[in-house]
PDB file of C-alpha atoms in Angstrom:
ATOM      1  CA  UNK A   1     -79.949 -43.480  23.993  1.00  0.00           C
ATOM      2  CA  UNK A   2     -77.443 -43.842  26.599  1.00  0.00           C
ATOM      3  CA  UNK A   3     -74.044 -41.560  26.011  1.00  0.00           C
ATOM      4  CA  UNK A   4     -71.355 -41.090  28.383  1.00  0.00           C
ATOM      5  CA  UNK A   5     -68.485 -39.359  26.790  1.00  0.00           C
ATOM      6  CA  UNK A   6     -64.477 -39.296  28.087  1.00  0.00           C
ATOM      7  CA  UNK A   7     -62.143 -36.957  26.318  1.00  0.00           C
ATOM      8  CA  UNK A   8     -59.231 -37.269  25.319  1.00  0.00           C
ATOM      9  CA  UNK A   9     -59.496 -40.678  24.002  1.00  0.00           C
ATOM     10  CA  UNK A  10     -55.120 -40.885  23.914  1.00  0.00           C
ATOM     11  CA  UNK A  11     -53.017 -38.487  25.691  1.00  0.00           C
ATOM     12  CA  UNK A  12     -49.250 -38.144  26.120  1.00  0.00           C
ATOM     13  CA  UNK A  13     -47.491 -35.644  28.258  1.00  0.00           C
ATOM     14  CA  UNK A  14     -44.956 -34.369  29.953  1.00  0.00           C
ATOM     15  CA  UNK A  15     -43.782 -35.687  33.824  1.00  0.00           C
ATOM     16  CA  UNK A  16     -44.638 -32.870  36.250  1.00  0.00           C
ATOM     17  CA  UNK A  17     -47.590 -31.607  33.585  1.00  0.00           C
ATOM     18  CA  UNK A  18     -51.568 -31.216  35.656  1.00  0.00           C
ATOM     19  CA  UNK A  19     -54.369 -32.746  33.464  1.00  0.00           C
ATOM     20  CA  UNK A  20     -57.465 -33.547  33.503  1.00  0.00           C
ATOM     21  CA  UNK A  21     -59.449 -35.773  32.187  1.00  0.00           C
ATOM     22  CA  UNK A  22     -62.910 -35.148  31.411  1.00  0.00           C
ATOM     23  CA  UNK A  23     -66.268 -37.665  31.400  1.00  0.00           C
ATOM     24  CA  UNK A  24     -69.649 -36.305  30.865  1.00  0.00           C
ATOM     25  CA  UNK A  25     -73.132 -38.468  30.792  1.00  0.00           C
ATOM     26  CA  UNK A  26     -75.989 -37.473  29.488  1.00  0.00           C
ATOM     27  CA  UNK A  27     -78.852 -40.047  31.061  1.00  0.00           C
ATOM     28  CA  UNK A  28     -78.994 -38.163  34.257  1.00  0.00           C
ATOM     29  CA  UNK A  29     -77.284 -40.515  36.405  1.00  0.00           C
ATOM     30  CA  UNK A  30     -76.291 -39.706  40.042  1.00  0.00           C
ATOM     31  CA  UNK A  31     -73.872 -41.876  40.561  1.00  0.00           C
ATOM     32  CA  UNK A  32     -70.763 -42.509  38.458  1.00  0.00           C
ATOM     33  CA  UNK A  33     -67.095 -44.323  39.003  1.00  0.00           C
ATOM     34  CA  UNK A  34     -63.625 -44.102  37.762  1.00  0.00           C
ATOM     35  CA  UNK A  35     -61.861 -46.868  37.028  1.00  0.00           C
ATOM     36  CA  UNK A  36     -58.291 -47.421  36.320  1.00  0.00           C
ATOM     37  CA  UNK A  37     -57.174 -50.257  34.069  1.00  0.00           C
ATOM     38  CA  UNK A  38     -53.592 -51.245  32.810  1.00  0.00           C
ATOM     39  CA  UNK A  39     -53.835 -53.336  29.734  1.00  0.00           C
ATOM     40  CA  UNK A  40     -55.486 -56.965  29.292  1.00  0.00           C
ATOM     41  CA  UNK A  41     -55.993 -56.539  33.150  1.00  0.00           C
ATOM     42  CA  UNK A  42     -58.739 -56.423  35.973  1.00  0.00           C
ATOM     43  CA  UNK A  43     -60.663 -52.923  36.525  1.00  0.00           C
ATOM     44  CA  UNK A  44     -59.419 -51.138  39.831  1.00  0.00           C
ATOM     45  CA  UNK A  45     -62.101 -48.582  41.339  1.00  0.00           C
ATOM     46  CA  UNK A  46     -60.252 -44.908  41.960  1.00  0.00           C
ATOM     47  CA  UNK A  47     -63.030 -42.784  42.580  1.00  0.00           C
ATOM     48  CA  UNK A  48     -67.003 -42.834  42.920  1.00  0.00           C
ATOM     49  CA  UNK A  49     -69.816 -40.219  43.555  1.00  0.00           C
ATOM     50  CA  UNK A  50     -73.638 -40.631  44.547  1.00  0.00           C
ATOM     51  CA  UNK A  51     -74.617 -37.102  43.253  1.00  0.00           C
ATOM     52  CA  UNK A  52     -73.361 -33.509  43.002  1.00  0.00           C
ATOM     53  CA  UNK A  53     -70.859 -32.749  45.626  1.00  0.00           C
ATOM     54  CA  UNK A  54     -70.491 -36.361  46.576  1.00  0.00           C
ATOM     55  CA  UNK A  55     -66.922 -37.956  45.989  1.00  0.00           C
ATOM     56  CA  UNK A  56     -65.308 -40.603  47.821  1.00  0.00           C
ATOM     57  CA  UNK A  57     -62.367 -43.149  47.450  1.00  0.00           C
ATOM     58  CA  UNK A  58     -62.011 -46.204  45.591  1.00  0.00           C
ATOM     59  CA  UNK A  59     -60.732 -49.428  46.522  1.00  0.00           C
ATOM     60  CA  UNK A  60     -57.385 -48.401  45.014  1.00  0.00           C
ATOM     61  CA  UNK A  61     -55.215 -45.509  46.001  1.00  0.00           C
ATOM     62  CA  UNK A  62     -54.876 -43.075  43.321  1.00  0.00           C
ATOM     63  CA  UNK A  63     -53.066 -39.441  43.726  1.00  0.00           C
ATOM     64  CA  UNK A  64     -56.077 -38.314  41.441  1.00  0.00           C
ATOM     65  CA  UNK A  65     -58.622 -36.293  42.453  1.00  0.00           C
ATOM     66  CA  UNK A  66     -62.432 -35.779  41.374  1.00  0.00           C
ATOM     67  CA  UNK A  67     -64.844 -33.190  41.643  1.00  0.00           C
ATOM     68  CA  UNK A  68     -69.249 -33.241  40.882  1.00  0.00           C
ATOM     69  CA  UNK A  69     -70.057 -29.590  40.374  1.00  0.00           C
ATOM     70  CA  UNK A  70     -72.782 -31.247  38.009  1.00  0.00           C
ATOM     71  CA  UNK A  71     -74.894 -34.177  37.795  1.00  0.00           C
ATOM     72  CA  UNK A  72     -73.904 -34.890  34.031  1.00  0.00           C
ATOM     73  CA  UNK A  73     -69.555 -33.928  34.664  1.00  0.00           C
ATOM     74  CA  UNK A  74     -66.934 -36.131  36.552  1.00  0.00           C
ATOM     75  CA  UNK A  75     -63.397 -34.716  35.948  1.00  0.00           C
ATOM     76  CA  UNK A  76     -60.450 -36.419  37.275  1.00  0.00           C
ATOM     77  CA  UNK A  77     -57.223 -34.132  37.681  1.00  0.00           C
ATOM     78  CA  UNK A  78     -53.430 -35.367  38.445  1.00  0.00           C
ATOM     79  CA  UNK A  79     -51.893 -31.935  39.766  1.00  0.00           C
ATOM     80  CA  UNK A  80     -48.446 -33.307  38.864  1.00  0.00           C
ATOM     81  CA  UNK A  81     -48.192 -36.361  36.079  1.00  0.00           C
ATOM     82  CA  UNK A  82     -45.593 -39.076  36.468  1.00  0.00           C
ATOM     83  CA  UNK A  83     -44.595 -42.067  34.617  1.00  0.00           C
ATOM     84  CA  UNK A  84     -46.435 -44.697  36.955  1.00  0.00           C
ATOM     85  CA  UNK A  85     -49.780 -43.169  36.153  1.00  0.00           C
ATOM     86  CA  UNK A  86     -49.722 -44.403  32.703  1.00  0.00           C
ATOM     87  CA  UNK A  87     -52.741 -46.587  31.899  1.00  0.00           C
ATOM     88  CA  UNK A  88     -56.317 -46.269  30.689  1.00  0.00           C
ATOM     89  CA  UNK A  89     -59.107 -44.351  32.795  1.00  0.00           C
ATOM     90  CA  UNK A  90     -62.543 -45.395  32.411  1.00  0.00           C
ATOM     91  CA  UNK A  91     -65.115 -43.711  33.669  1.00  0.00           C
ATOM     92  CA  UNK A  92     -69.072 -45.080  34.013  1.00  0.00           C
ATOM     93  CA  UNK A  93     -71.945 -43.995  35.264  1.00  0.00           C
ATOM     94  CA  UNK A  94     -75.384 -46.108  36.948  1.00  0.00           C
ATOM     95  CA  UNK A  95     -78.892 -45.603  37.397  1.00  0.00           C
ATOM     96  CA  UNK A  96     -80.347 -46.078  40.553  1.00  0.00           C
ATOM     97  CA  UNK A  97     -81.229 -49.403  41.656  1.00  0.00           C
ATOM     98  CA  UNK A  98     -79.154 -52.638  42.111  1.00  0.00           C
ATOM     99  CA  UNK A  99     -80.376 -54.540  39.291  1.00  0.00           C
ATOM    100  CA  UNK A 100     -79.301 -51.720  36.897  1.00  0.00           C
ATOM    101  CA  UNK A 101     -75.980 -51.975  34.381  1.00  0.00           C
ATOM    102  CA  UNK A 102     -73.184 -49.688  34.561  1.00  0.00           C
ATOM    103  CA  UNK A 103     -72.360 -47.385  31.118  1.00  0.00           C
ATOM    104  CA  UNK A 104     -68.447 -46.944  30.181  1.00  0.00           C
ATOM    105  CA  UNK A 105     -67.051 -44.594  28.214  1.00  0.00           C
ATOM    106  CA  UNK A 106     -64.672 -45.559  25.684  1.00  0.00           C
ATOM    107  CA  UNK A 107     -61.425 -44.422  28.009  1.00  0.00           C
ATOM    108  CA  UNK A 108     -58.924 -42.357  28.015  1.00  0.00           C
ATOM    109  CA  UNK A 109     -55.310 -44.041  27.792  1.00  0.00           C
ATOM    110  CA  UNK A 110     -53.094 -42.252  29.391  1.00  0.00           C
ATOM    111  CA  UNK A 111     -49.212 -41.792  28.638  1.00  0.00           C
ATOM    112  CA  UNK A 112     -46.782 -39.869  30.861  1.00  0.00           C
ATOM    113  CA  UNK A 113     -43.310 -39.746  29.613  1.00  0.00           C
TER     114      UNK A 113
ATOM    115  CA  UNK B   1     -69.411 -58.417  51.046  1.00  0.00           C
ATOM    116  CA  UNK B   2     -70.179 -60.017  47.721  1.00  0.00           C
ATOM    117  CA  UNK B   3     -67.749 -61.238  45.161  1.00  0.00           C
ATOM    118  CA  UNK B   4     -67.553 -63.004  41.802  1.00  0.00           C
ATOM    119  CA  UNK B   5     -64.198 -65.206  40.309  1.00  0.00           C
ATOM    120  CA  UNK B   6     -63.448 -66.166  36.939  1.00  0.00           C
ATOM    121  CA  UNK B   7     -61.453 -69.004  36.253  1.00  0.00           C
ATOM    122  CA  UNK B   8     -59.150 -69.069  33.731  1.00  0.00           C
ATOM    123  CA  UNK B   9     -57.692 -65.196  32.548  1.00  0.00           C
ATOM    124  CA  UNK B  10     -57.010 -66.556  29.280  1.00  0.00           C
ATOM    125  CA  UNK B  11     -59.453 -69.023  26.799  1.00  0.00           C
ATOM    126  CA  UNK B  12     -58.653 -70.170  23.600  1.00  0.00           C
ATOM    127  CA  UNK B  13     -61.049 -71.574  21.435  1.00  0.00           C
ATOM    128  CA  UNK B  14     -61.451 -72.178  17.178  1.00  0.00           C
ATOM    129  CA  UNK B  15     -63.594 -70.316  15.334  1.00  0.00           C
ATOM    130  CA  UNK B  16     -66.917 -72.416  15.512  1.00  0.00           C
ATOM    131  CA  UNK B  17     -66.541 -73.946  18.684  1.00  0.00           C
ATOM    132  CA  UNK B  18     -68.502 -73.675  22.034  1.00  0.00           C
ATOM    133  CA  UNK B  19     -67.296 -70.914  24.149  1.00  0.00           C
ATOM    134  CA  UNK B  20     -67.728 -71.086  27.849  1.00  0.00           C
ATOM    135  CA  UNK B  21     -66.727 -68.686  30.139  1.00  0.00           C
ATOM    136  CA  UNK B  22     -66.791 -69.644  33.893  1.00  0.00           C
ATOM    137  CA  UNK B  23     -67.920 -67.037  36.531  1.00  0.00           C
ATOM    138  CA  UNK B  24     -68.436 -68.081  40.184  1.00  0.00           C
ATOM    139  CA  UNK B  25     -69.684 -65.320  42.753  1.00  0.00           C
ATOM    140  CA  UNK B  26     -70.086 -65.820  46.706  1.00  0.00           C
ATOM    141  CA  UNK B  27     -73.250 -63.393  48.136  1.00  0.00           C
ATOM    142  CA  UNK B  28     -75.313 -64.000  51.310  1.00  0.00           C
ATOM    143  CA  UNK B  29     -78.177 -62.345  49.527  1.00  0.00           C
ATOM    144  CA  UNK B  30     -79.878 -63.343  45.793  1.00  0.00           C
ATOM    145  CA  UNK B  31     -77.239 -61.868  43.263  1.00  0.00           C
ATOM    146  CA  UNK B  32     -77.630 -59.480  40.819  1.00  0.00           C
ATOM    147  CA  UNK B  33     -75.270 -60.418  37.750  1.00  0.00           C
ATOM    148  CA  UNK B  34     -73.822 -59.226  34.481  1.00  0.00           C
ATOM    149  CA  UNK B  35     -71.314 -60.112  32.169  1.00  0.00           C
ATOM    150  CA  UNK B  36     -69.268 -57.333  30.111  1.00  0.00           C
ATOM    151  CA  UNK B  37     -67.422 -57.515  26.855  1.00  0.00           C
ATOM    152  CA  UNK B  38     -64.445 -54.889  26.207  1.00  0.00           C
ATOM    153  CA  UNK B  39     -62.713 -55.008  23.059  1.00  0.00           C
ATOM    154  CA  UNK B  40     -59.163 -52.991  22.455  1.00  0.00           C
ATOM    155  CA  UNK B  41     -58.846 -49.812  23.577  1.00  0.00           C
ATOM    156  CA  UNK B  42     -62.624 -49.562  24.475  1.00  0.00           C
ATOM    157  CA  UNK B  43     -64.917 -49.159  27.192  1.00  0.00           C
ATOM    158  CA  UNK B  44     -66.977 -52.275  28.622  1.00  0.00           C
ATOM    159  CA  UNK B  45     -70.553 -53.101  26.733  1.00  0.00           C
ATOM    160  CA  UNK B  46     -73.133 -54.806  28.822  1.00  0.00           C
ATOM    161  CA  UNK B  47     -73.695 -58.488  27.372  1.00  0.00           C
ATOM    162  CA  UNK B  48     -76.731 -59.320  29.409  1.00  0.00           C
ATOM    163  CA  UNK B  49     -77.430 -59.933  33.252  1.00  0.00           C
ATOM    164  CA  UNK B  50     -79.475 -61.020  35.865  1.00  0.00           C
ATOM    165  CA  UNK B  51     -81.486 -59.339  38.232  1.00  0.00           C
ATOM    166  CA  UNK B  52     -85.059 -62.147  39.320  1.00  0.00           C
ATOM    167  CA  UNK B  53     -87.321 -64.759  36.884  1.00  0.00           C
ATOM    168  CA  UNK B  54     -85.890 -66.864  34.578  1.00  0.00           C
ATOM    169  CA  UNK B  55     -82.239 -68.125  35.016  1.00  0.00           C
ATOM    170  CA  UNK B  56     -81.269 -68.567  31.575  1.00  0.00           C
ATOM    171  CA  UNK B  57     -80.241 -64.890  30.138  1.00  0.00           C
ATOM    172  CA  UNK B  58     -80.051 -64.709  26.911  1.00  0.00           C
ATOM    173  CA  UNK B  59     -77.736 -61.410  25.489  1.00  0.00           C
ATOM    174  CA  UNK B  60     -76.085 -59.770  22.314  1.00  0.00           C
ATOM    175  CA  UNK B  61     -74.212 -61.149  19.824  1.00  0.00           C
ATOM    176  CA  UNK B  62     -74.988 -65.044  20.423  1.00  0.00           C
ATOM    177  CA  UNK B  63     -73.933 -65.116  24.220  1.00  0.00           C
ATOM    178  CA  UNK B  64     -76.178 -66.337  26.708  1.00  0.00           C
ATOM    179  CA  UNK B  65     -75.599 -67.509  30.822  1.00  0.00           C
ATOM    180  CA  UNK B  66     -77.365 -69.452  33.200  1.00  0.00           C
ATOM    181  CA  UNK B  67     -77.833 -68.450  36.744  1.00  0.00           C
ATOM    182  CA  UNK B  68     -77.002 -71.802  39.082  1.00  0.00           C
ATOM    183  CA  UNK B  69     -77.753 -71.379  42.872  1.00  0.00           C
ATOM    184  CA  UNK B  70     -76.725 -74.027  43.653  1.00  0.00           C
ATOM    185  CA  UNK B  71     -73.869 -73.843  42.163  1.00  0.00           C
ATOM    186  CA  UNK B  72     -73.189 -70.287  42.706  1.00  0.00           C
ATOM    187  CA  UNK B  73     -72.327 -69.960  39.265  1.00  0.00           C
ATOM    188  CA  UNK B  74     -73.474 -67.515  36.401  1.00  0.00           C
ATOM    189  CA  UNK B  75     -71.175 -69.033  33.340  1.00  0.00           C
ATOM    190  CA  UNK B  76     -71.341 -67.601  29.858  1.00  0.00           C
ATOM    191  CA  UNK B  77     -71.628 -69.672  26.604  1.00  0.00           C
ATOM    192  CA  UNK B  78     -71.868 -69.204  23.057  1.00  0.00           C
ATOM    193  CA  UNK B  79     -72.751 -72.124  20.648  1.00  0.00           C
ATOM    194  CA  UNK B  80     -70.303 -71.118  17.404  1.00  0.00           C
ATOM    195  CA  UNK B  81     -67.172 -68.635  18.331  1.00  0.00           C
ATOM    196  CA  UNK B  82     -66.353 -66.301  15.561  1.00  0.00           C
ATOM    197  CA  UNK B  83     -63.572 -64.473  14.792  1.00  0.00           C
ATOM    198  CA  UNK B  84     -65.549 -61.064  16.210  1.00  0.00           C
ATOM    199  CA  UNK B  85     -65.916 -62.491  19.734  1.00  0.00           C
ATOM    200  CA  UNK B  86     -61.874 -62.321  20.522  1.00  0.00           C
ATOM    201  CA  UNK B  87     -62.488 -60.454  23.685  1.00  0.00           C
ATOM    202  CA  UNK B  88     -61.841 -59.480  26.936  1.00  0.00           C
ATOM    203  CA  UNK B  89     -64.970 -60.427  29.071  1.00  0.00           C
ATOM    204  CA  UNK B  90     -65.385 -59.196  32.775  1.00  0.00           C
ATOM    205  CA  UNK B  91     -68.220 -61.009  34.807  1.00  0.00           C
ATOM    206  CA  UNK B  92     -69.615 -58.531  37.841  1.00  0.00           C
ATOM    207  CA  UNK B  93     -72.025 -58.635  40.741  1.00  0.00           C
ATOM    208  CA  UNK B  94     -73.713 -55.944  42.600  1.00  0.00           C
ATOM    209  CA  UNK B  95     -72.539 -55.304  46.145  1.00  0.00           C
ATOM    210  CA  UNK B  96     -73.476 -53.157  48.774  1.00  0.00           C
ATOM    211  CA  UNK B  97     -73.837 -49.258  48.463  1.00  0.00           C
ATOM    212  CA  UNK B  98     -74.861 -50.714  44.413  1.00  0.00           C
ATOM    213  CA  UNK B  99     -71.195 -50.967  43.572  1.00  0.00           C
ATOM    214  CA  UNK B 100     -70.509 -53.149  41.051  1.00  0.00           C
ATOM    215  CA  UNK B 101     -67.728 -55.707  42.016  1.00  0.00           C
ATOM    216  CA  UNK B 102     -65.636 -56.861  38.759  1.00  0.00           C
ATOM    217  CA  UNK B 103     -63.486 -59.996  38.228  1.00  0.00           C
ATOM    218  CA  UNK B 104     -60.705 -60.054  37.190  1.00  0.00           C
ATOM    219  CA  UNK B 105     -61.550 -60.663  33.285  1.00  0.00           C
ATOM    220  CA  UNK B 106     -60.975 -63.629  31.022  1.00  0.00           C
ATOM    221  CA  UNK B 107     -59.431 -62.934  27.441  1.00  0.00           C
ATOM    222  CA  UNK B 108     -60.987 -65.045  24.860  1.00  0.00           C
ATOM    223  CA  UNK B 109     -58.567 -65.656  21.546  1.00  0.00           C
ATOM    224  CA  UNK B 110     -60.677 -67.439  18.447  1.00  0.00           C
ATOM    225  CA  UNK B 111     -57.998 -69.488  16.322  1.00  0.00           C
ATOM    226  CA  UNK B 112     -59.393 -69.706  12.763  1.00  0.00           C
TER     227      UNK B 112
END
């Protein structure tokens, strides 16, 4: 069965606070996204990786980072939380090949106050 | 680089009527295609796609789509809306490096 996992599900903290927010999958995917959506609206890709110790870039600019120590993990970390990166992070992961579907997590919505 | 468009972010329909969902994509090579449902404060859930063979996919919960070539088109349709299928729904196409390129989404309301 596929399972990809993001924890915490709702989080609300402090400006200035470092977090991170974790995803795990357990299909043995290489590659696997983060997406960041605000509410009712489109997906925005923040960061991707092909396999462990790959990371690169989205399409949008995010002050996030990423690490893949691990095939299955794909943290993302704000060193220093403010207000205008409050919104939901989804993260997904893909099997090889192009005709194969992405797997979400259920998100993490994110509040910085 | 390949992309997909769906017209009309919001869709209102009553409870028993057709849905239709319209997704167009541009791609110099044959598409690969999916549609994705993603209800409040969830994740997205594959609905079906298209990769080769027959251009009518048929998915969960009702919801099928038609590939159209020739009209570069890959809507989504369900006979009888219920209540359930209030929705947002993201169509997406592969692109190069097999990164999935989303639309921008199309929130379905039901009326009862």
């Amino acid at each position: 069965e596929a399972d990809i996992y993001q924890t915490p599900r709702y989080l609300v903290i402090g400006t200035g606070k470092k977090i991170t927010l974790e995803c795990s999958q357990t299909m043995g995917h290489d590659k696997m996204y983060w997406y960041q959506q605000d509410p009712g609206m489109e997906l925005h890709l923040i960061h991707y990786s092909y396999g462990v110790n790959s990371t690169e870039k989205g399409d949008l600019s995010s002050e996030s980072t990423v690490s893949r120590i691990r095939t299955e993990h794909f943290p993302l970390t704000l060193e220093s939380a403010r207000p205008s990166h409050t919104s939901q992070y989804l993260c997904a992961s893909r099997g090889q090949g192009p005709n194969t579907e992405a797997f979400f997590g259920q998100g993490t919505r994110l509040t910085v106050v | 680089a390949q992309s997909v468009t769906q017209l009309g972010s919001h869709v209102s329909v009553s409870e028993g009527a057709l849905v239709l969902l319209r997704c167009n994509y541009s791609s110099s090579v044959p598409p690969y295609l999916f549609w994705y449902v993603q209800y409040p404060n969830q994740g997205l859930q594959l609905l079906l796609k298209y990769t080769t063979g027959a251009t009518l996919v048929k998915g969960i919960n009702g919801f099928e789509a038609e590939f159209k070539k020739s009209e570069t088109s890959f809507h989504l349709t369900k006979p009888s809306a219920h209540m359930s299928d209030a929705a947002e729904y993201f169509c997406a196409v592969n692109n190069a490096g097999n990164m999935l390129t989303f639309g921008g989404g199309t929130r379905l309301m039901v009326k009862p």
